[in-house]
Short mmCIF file of C-alpha atoms in Angstrom, two decimals:
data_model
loop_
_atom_site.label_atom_id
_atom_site.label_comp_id
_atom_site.label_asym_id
_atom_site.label_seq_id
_atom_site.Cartn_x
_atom_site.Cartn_y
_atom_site.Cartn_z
CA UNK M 1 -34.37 15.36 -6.21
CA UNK M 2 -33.44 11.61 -5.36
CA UNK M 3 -35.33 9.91 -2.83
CA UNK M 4 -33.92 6.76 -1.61
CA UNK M 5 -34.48 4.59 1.67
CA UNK M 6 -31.68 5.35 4.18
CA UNK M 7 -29.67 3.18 6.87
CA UNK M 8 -27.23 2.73 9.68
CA UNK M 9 -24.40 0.34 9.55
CA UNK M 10 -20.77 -0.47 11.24
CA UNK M 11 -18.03 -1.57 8.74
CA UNK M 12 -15.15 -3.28 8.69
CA UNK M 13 -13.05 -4.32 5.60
CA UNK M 14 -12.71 -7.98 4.39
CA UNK M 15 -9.21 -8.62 4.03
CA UNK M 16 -6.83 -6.13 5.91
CA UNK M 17 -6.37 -2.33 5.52
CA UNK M 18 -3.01 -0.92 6.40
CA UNK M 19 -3.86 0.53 10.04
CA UNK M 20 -4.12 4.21 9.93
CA UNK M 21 -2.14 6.09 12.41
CA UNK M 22 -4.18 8.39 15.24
CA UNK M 23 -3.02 11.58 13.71
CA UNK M 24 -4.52 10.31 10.55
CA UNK M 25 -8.09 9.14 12.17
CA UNK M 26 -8.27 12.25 13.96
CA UNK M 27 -8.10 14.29 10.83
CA UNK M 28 -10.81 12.21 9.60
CA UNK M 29 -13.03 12.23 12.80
CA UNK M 30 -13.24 16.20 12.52
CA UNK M 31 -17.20 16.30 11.60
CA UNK M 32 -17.97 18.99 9.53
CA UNK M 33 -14.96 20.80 9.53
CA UNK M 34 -12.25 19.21 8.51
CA UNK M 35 -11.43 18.71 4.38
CA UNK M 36 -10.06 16.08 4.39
CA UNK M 37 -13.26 14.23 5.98
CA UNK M 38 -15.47 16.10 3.69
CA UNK M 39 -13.63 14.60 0.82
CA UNK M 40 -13.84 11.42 2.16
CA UNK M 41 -17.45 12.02 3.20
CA UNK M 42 -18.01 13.12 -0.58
CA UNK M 43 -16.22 9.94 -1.96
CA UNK M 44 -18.03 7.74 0.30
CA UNK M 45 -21.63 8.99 -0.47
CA UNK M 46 -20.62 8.81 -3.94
CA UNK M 47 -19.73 4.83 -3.76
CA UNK M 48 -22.84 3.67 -1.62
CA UNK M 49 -24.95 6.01 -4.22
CA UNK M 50 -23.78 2.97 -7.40
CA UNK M 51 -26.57 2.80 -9.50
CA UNK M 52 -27.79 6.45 -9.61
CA UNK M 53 -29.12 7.18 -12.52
CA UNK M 54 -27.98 10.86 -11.69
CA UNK M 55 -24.56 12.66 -13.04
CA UNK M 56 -24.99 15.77 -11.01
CA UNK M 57 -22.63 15.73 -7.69
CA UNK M 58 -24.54 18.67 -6.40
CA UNK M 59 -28.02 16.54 -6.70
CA UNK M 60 -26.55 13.72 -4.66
CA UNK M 61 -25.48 15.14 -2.07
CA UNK M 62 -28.18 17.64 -1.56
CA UNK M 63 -30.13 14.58 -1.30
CA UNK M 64 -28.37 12.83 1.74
CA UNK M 65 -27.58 16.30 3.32
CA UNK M 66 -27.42 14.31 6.76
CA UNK M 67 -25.32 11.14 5.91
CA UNK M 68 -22.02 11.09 8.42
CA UNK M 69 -19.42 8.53 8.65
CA UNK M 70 -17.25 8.11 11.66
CA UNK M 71 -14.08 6.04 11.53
CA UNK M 72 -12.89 4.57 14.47
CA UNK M 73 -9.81 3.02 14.90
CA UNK M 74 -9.25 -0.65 16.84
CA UNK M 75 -6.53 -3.25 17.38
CA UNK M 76 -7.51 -5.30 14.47
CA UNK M 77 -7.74 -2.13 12.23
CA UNK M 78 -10.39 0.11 11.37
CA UNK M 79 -14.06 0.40 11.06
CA UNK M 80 -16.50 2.59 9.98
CA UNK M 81 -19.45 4.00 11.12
CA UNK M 82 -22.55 4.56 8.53
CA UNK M 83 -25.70 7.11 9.22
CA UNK M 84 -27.99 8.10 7.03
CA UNK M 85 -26.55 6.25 3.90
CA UNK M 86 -28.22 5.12 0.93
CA UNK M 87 -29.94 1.44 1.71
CA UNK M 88 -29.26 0.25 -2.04
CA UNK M 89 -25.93 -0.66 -0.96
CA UNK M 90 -27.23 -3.39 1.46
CA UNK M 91 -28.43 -6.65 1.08
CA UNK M 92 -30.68 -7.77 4.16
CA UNK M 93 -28.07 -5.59 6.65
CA UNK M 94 -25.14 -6.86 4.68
CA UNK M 95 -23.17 -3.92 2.63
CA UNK M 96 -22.40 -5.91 -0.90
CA UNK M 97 -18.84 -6.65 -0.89
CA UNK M 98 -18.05 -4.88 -4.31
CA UNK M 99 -18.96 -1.75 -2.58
CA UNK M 100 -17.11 -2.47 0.86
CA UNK M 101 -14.19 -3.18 -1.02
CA UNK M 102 -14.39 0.31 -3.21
CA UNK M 103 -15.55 2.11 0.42
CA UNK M 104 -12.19 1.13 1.98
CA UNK M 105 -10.08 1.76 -1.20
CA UNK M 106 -11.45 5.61 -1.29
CA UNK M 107 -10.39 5.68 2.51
CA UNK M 108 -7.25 3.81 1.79
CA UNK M 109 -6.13 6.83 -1.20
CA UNK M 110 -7.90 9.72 0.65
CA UNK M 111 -5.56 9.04 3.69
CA UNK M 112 -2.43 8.09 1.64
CA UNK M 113 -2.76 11.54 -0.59
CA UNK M 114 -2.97 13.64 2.55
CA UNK M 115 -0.10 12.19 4.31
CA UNK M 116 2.12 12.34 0.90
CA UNK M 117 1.32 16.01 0.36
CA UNK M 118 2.34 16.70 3.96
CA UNK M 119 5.75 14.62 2.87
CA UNK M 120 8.67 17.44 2.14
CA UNK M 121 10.15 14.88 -0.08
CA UNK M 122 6.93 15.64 -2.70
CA UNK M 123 7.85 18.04 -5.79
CA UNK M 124 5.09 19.44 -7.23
CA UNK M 125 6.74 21.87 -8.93
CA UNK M 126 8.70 20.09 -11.14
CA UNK M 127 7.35 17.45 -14.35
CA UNK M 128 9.24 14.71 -13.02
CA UNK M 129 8.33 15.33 -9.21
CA UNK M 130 4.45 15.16 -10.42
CA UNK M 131 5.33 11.72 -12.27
CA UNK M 132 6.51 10.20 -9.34
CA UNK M 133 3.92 11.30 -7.29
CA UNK M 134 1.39 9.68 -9.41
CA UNK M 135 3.79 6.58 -9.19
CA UNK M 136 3.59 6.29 -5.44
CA UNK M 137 0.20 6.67 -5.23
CA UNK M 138 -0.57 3.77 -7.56
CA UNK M 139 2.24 1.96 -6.17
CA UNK M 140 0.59 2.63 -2.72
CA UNK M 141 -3.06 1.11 -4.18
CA UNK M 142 -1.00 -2.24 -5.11
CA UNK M 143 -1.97 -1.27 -8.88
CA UNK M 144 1.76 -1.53 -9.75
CA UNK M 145 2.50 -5.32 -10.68
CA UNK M 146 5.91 -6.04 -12.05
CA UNK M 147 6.90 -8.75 -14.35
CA UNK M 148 3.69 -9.13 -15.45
CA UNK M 149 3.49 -8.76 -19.52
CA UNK M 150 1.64 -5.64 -20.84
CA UNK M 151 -2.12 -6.03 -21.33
CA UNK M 152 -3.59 -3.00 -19.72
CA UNK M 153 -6.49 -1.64 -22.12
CA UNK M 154 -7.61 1.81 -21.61
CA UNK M 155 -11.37 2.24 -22.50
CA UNK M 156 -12.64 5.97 -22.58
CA UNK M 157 -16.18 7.46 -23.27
CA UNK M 158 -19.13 8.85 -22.38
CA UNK M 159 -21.41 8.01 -19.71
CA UNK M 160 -24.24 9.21 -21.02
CA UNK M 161 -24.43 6.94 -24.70
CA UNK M 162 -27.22 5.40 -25.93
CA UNK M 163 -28.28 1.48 -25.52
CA UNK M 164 -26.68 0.35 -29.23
CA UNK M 165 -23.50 1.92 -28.05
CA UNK M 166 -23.53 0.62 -24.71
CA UNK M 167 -23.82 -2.88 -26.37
CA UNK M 168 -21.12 -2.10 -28.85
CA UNK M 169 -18.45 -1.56 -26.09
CA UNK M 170 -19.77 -4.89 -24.34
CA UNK M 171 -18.78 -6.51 -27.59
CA UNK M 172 -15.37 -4.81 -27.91
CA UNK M 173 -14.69 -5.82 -24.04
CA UNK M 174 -15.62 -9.35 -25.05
CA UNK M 175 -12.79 -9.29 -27.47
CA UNK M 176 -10.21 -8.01 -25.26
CA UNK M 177 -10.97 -10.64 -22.96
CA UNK M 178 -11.24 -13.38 -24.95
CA UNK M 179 -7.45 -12.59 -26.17
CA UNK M 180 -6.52 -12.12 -22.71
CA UNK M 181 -6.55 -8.31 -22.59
CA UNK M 182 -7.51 -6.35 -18.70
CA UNK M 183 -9.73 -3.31 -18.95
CA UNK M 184 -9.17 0.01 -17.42
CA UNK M 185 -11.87 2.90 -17.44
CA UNK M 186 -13.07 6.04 -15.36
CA UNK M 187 -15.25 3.17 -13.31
CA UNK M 188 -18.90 4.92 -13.87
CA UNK M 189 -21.37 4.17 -15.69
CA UNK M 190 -21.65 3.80 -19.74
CA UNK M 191 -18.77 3.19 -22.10
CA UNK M 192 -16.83 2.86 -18.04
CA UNK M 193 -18.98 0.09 -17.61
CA UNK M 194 -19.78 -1.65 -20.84
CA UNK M 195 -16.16 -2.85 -22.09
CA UNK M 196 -15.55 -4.18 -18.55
CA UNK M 197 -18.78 -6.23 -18.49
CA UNK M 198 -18.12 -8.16 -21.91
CA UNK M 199 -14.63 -8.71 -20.78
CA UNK M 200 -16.19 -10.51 -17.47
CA UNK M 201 -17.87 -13.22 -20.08
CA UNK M 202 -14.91 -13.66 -21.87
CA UNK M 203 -12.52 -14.15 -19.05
CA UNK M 204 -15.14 -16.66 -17.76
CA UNK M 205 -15.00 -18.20 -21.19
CA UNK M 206 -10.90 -18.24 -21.06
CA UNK M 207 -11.30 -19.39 -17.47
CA UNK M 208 -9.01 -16.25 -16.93
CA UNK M 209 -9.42 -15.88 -12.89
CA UNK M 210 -7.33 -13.22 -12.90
CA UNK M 211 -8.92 -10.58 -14.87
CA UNK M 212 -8.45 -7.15 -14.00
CA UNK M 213 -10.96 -4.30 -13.92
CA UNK M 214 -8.92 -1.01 -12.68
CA UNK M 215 -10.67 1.95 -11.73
CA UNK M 216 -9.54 5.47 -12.05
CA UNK M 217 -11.50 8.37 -10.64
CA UNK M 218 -11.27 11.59 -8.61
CA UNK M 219 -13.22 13.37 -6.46
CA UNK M 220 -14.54 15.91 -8.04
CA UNK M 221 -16.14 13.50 -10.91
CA UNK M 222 -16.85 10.67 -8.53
CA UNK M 223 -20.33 11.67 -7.44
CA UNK M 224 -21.54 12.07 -11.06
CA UNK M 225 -19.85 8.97 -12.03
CA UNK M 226 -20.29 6.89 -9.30
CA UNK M 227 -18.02 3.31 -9.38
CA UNK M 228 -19.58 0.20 -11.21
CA UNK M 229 -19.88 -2.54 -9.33
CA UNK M 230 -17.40 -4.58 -11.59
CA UNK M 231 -14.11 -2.91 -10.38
CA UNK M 232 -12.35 -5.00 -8.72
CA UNK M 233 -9.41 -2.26 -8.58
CA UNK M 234 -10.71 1.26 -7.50
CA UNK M 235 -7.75 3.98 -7.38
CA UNK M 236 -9.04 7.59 -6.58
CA UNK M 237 -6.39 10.25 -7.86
CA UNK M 238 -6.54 14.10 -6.31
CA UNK M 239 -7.11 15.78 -8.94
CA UNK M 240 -8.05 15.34 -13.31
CA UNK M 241 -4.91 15.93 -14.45
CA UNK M 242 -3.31 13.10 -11.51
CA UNK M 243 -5.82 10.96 -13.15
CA UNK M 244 -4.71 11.43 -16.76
CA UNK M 245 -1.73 10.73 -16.15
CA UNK M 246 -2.47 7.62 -14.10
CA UNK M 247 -4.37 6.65 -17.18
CA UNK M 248 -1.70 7.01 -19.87
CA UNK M 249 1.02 5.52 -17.31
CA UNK M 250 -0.26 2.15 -16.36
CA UNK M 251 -2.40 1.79 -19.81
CA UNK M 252 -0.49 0.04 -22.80
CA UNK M 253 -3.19 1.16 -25.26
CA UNK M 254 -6.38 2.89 -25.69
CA UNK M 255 -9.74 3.31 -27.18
CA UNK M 256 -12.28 5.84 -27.56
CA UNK M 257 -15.48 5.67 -27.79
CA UNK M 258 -18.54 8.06 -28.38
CA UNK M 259 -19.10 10.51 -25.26
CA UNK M 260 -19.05 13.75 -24.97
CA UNK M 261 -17.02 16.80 -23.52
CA UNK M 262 -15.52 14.64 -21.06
CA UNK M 263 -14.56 12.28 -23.46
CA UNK M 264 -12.85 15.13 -25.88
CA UNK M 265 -10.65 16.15 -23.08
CA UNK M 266 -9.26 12.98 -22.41
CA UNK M 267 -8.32 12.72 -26.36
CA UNK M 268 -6.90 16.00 -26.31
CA UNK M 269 -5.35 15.50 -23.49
CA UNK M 270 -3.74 11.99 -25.33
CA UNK M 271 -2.52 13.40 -28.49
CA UNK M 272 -0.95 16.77 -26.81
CA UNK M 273 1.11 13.68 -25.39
CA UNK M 274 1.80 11.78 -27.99
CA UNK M 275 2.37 15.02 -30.79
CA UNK M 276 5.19 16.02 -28.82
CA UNK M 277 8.28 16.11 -31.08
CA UNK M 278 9.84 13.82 -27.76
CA UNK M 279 7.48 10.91 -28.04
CA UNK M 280 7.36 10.97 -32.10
CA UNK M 281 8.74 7.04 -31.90
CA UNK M 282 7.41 5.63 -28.61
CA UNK M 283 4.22 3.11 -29.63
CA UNK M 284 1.19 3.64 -27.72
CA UNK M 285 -1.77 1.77 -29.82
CA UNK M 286 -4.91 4.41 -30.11
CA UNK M 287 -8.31 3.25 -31.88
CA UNK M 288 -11.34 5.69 -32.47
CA UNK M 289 -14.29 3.73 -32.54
CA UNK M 290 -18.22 3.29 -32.40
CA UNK M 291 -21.25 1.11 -33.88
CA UNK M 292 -22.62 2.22 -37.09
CA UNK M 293 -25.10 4.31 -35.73
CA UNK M 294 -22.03 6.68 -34.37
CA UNK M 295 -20.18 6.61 -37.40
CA UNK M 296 -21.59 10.25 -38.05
CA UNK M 297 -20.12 11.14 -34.25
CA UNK M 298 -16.61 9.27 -34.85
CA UNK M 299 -16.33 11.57 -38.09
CA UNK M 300 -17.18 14.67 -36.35
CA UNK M 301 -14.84 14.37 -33.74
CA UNK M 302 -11.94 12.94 -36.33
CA UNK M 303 -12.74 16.26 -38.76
CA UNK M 304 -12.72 18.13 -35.01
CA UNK M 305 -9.09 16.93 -34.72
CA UNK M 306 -7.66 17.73 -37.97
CA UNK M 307 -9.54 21.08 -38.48
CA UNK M 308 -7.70 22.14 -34.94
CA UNK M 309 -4.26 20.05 -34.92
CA UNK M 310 -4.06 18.65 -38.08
CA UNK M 311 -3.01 15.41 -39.71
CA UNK M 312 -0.12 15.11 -37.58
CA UNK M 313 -2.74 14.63 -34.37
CA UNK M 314 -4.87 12.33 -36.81
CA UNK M 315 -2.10 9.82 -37.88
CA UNK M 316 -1.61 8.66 -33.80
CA UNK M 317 -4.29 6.55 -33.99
CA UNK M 318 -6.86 4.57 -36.19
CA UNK M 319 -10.42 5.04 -36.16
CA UNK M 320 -12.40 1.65 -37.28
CA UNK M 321 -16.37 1.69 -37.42
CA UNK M 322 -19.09 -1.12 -36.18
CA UNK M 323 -16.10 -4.13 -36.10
CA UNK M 324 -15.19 -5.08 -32.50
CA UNK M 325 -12.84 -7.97 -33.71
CA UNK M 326 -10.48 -5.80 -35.71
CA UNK M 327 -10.52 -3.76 -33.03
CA UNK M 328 -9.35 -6.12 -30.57
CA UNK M 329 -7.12 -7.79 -32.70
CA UNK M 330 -5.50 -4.15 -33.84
CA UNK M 331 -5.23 -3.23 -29.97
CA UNK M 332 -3.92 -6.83 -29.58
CA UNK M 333 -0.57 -5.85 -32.18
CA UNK M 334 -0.47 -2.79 -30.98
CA UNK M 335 0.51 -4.00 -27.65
CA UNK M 336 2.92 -6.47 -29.14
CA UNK M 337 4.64 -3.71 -30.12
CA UNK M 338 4.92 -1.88 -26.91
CA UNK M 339 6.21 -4.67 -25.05
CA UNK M 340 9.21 -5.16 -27.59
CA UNK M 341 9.82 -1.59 -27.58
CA UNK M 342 10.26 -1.48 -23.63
CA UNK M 343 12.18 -4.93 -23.60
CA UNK M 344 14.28 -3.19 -25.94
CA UNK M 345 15.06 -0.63 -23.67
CA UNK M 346 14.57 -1.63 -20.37
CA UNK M 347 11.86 0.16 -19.44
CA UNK M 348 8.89 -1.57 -16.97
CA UNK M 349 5.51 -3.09 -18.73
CA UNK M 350 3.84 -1.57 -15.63
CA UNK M 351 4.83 2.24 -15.53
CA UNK M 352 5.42 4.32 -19.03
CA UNK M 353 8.29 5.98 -17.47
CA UNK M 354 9.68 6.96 -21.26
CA UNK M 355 6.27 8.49 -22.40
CA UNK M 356 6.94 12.31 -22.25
CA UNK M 357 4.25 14.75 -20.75
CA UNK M 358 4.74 18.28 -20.48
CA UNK M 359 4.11 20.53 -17.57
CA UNK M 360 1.14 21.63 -19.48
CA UNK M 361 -0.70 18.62 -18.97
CA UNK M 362 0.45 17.95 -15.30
CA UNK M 363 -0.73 21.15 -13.63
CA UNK M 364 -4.46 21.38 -12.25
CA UNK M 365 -6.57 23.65 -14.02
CA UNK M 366 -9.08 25.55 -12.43
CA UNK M 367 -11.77 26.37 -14.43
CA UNK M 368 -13.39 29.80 -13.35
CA UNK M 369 -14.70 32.31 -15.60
CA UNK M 370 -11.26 34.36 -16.00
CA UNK M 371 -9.59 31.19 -16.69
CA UNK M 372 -11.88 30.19 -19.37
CA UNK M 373 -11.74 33.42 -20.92
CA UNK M 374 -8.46 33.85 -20.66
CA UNK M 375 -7.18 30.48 -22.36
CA UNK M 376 -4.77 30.76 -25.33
CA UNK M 377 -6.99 29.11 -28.34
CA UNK M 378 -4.61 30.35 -31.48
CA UNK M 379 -2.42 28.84 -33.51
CA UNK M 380 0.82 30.92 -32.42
CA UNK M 381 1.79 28.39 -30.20
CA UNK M 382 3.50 25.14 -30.66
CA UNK M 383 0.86 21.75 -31.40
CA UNK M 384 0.88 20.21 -28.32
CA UNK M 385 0.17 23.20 -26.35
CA UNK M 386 -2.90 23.97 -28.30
CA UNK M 387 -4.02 20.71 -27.38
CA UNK M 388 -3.19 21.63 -24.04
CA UNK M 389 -5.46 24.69 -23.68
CA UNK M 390 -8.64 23.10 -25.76
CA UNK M 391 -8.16 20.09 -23.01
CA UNK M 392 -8.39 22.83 -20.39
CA UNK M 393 -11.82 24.47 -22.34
CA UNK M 394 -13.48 20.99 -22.32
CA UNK M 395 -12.04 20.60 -18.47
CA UNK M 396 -13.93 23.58 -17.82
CA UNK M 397 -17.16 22.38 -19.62
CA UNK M 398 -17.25 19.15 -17.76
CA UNK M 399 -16.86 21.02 -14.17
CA UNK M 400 -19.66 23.15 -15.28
CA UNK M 401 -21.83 20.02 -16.17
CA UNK M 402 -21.42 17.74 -13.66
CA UNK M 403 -18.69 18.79 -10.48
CA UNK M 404 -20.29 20.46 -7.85
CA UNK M 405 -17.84 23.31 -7.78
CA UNK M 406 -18.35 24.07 -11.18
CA UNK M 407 -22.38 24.19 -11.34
CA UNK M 408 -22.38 26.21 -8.46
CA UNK M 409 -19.95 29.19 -10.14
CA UNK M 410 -22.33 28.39 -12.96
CA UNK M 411 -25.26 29.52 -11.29
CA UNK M 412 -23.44 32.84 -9.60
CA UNK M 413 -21.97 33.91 -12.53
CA UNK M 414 -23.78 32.42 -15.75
CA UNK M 415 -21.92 30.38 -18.71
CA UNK M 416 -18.10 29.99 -18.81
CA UNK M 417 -16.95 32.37 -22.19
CA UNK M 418 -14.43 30.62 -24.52
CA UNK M 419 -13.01 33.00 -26.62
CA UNK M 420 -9.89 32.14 -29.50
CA UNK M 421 -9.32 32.21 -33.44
CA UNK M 422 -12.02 32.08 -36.04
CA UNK M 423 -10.10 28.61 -37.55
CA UNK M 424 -10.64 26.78 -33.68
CA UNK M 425 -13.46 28.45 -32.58
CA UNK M 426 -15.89 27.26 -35.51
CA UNK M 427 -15.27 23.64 -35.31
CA UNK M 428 -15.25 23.45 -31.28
CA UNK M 429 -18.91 25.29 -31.60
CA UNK M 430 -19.90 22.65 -34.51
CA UNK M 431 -18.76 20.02 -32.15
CA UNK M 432 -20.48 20.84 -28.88
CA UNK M 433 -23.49 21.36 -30.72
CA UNK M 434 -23.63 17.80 -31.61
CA UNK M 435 -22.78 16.75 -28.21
CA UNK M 436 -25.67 18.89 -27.23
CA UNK M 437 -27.83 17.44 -30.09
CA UNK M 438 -27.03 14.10 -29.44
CA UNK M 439 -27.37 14.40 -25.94
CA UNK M 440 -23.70 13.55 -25.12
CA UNK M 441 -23.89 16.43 -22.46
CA UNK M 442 -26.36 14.78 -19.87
CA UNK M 443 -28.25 11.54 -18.77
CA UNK M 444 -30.70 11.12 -21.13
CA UNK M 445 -34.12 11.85 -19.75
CA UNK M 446 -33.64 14.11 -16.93
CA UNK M 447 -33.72 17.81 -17.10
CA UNK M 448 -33.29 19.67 -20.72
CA UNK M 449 -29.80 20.66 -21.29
CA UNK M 450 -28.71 24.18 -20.43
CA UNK M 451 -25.17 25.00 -22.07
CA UNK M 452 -22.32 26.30 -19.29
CA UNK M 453 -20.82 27.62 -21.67
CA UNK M 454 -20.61 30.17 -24.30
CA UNK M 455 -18.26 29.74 -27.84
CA UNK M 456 -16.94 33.77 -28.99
CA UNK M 457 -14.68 33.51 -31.94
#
């Protein structure tokens, strides 16, 4: 159980925050009992709580079970009130301004979702409706820059890596920046963290005052992987697959790096994109990569990949071992390419409105114990909707990890059952147990690992 210090504070933002109309304080004034406060409440704890070195959502807030905020709104705009929250976000009285900033920006999304669901003019229901949505909500965060040449990195991974890792993707950030690149993770801790720190050397180096650090979250993953202190550019999405999309949108190339289930689903969730026969000839520069020590990892997951979809999956992207340069300077071409392939056809550096994604992908999933069980793991189906499903069974194994939801339907009901062909089954059970192994599952040194889930072939 976390034991911190705890303090009261008033709020305002630096800078200006759109004024909220009354309607939309009222709905989050309703203590207790409205949702839409709780999930601001949620995001809020989540953001003062930076530097946990906890990834369970249910933990955190169990341990600040009477923290409140009250917004209140005045004619210069709002301001927040602050009880019972963690005192590591304070200096002397003073909240630190990376964490005002991100505070605001949850309050500024949380708001602006709300009010665009209640919008008739959203489509839901429809793959190009959900693309647009996604649009206006990063369009509403100011993450949407146009005319500005593509150099939007992507870095995914686990939070829970060890120290030579962690180093490694300092390294490959200190590339990027040093050819100019921005950085764009999850925002917690880890391989969300690493890349963006050596790019902050670099761009110091290339007296680049304008780097970027973007920050993609939602709320259900936000408490267990709270925002590092280096975002200057938090976004919070409503929901995984919002976020994915965000991701592969506004991104003009990614990496991957070692993690764990969370990490899988987010490559899944890539090449069931970029496999479909539709996006066979857009470019979207994809590297696999780790320090020596992970080579053993990178080849598990590659084999992982082609054992399940084959070379086909395997030939989007390149995996290169323990050489940060020729990573960056691969990433670097790679993004030369996309930006003559969207000159080419008039599409915007800052939205990949050509990239394809299926309804599959778009959809929440909600990962309860029928849903697991139920999920179509054969290979009667066509290739990108087999990566569909196993990004849904690694979904579910991330809920039951870390997201407060999902531990709790853990503990009612015991482990999630994933049940499919012999051929898919096999290699997603060798793979998890090497997550488990290597400790890719958890934070190293806190409780042992107890699987959520249970592999039936």
């Amino acid at each position: 159980m976390l034991n911190r210090t705890k303090i009261n504070a008033s709020v305002s933002p630096k800078g200006s925050l759109e004024t909220l109309s009354q309607r939309e304080v009222q709905q989050l004034r309703e203590t207790g009992s409205g949702s839409v406060y709780r999930l601001f409440r949620q995001c809020a704890l989540a953001i003062l709580n930076t530097g946990s070195h906890s990834d369970n959502a249910k933990t955190i807030l169990e341990a600040y079970p009477d923290f409140e905020v009250k917004i209140h709104q005045q004619d210069r705009g709002i301001r927040l009130e602050l009880f019972n929250a963690p005192a590591d976000a304070f200096v002397d009285g003073e909240m630190i301004a990376s964490t005002r900033e991100m505070l605001f920006s949850a309050l500024r999304d949380i708001v602006y979702t709300q009010s665009e669901l209640e919008n008739k003019r959203i489509d839901l229901d429809s793959s190009e409706g959900i693309t647009d949505y996604v649009f206006h909500l990063l369009r509403n965060a100011q993450t949407l820059r146009s005319g500005v040449e593509p150099k939007m990195v992507v870095c995914w991974g686990g939070h829970s890596i060890s120290t030579e890792e962690y180093k490694y993707t300092k390294k490959v950030g200190h590339e990027l920046g040093l050819r100019g690149l921005d950085i764009c993770t999850g925002c917690g801790p880890g391989v969300m963290k690493g890349p963006m720190k050596g790019a902050t050397i670099s761009h110091a180096k290339q007296r680049n005052l304008k780097g970027r650090y973007l920050g993609l979250t939602e709320p259900g993953i936000i408490a267990a992987e709270a925002p590092n202190p280096i975002v200057n550019e938090l976004v919070i999405l409503p929901d995984i697959e919002k976020r994915l999309e965000a991701f592969v949108r506004v991104g003009h190339g990614i990496i991957i790096f070692p993690g764990g289930a969370g990490t899988a689903e987010e490559f899944l969730y890539l090449l069931g994109i970029l496999t479909h026969p539709d996006n066979q000839d857009v470019p979207f520069p994809v590297i696999l990569t780790g320090p020596k020590t992970a080579g053993p990892y990178l080849q598990q997951l590659h084999d992982f990949i082609g054992a399940t979809l084959g070379k086909v999956a395997q030939q989007r992207y390149r995996m290169i071992v323990n050489d940060p340069a020729e990573v960056a300077r691969e990433m670097a071409v790679g993004i030369k390419a996309v930006r003559q392939f969207r000159r080419e056809r008039n599409d915007a550096f800052h939205f990949n409105w050509l990239l394809k994604i299926d309804e599959s992908f778009q959809h929440p999933f909600e990962p309860t114990h029928e849903a697991m069980a139920s999920l179509n793991l054969t290979r009667e189906q066509p290739l990108h909707h087999l990566a569909a499903n196993l990004r849904r069974a690694f979904s579910g194994i991330v809920a039951g990890n870390v997201k407060e939801n999902g531990i709790r339907l853990i503990e009612e009901h015991g482990p999630y059952e994933i049940r499919g062909e012999t051929t898919i089954m096999r290699p997603l059970d060798r793979l998890l147990q090497a997550f488990v192994e290597q400790h890719r599952m958890k934070l190293p040194g806190g409780s042992a690992y107890e699987p959520c889930y249970r592999v039936v072939d």
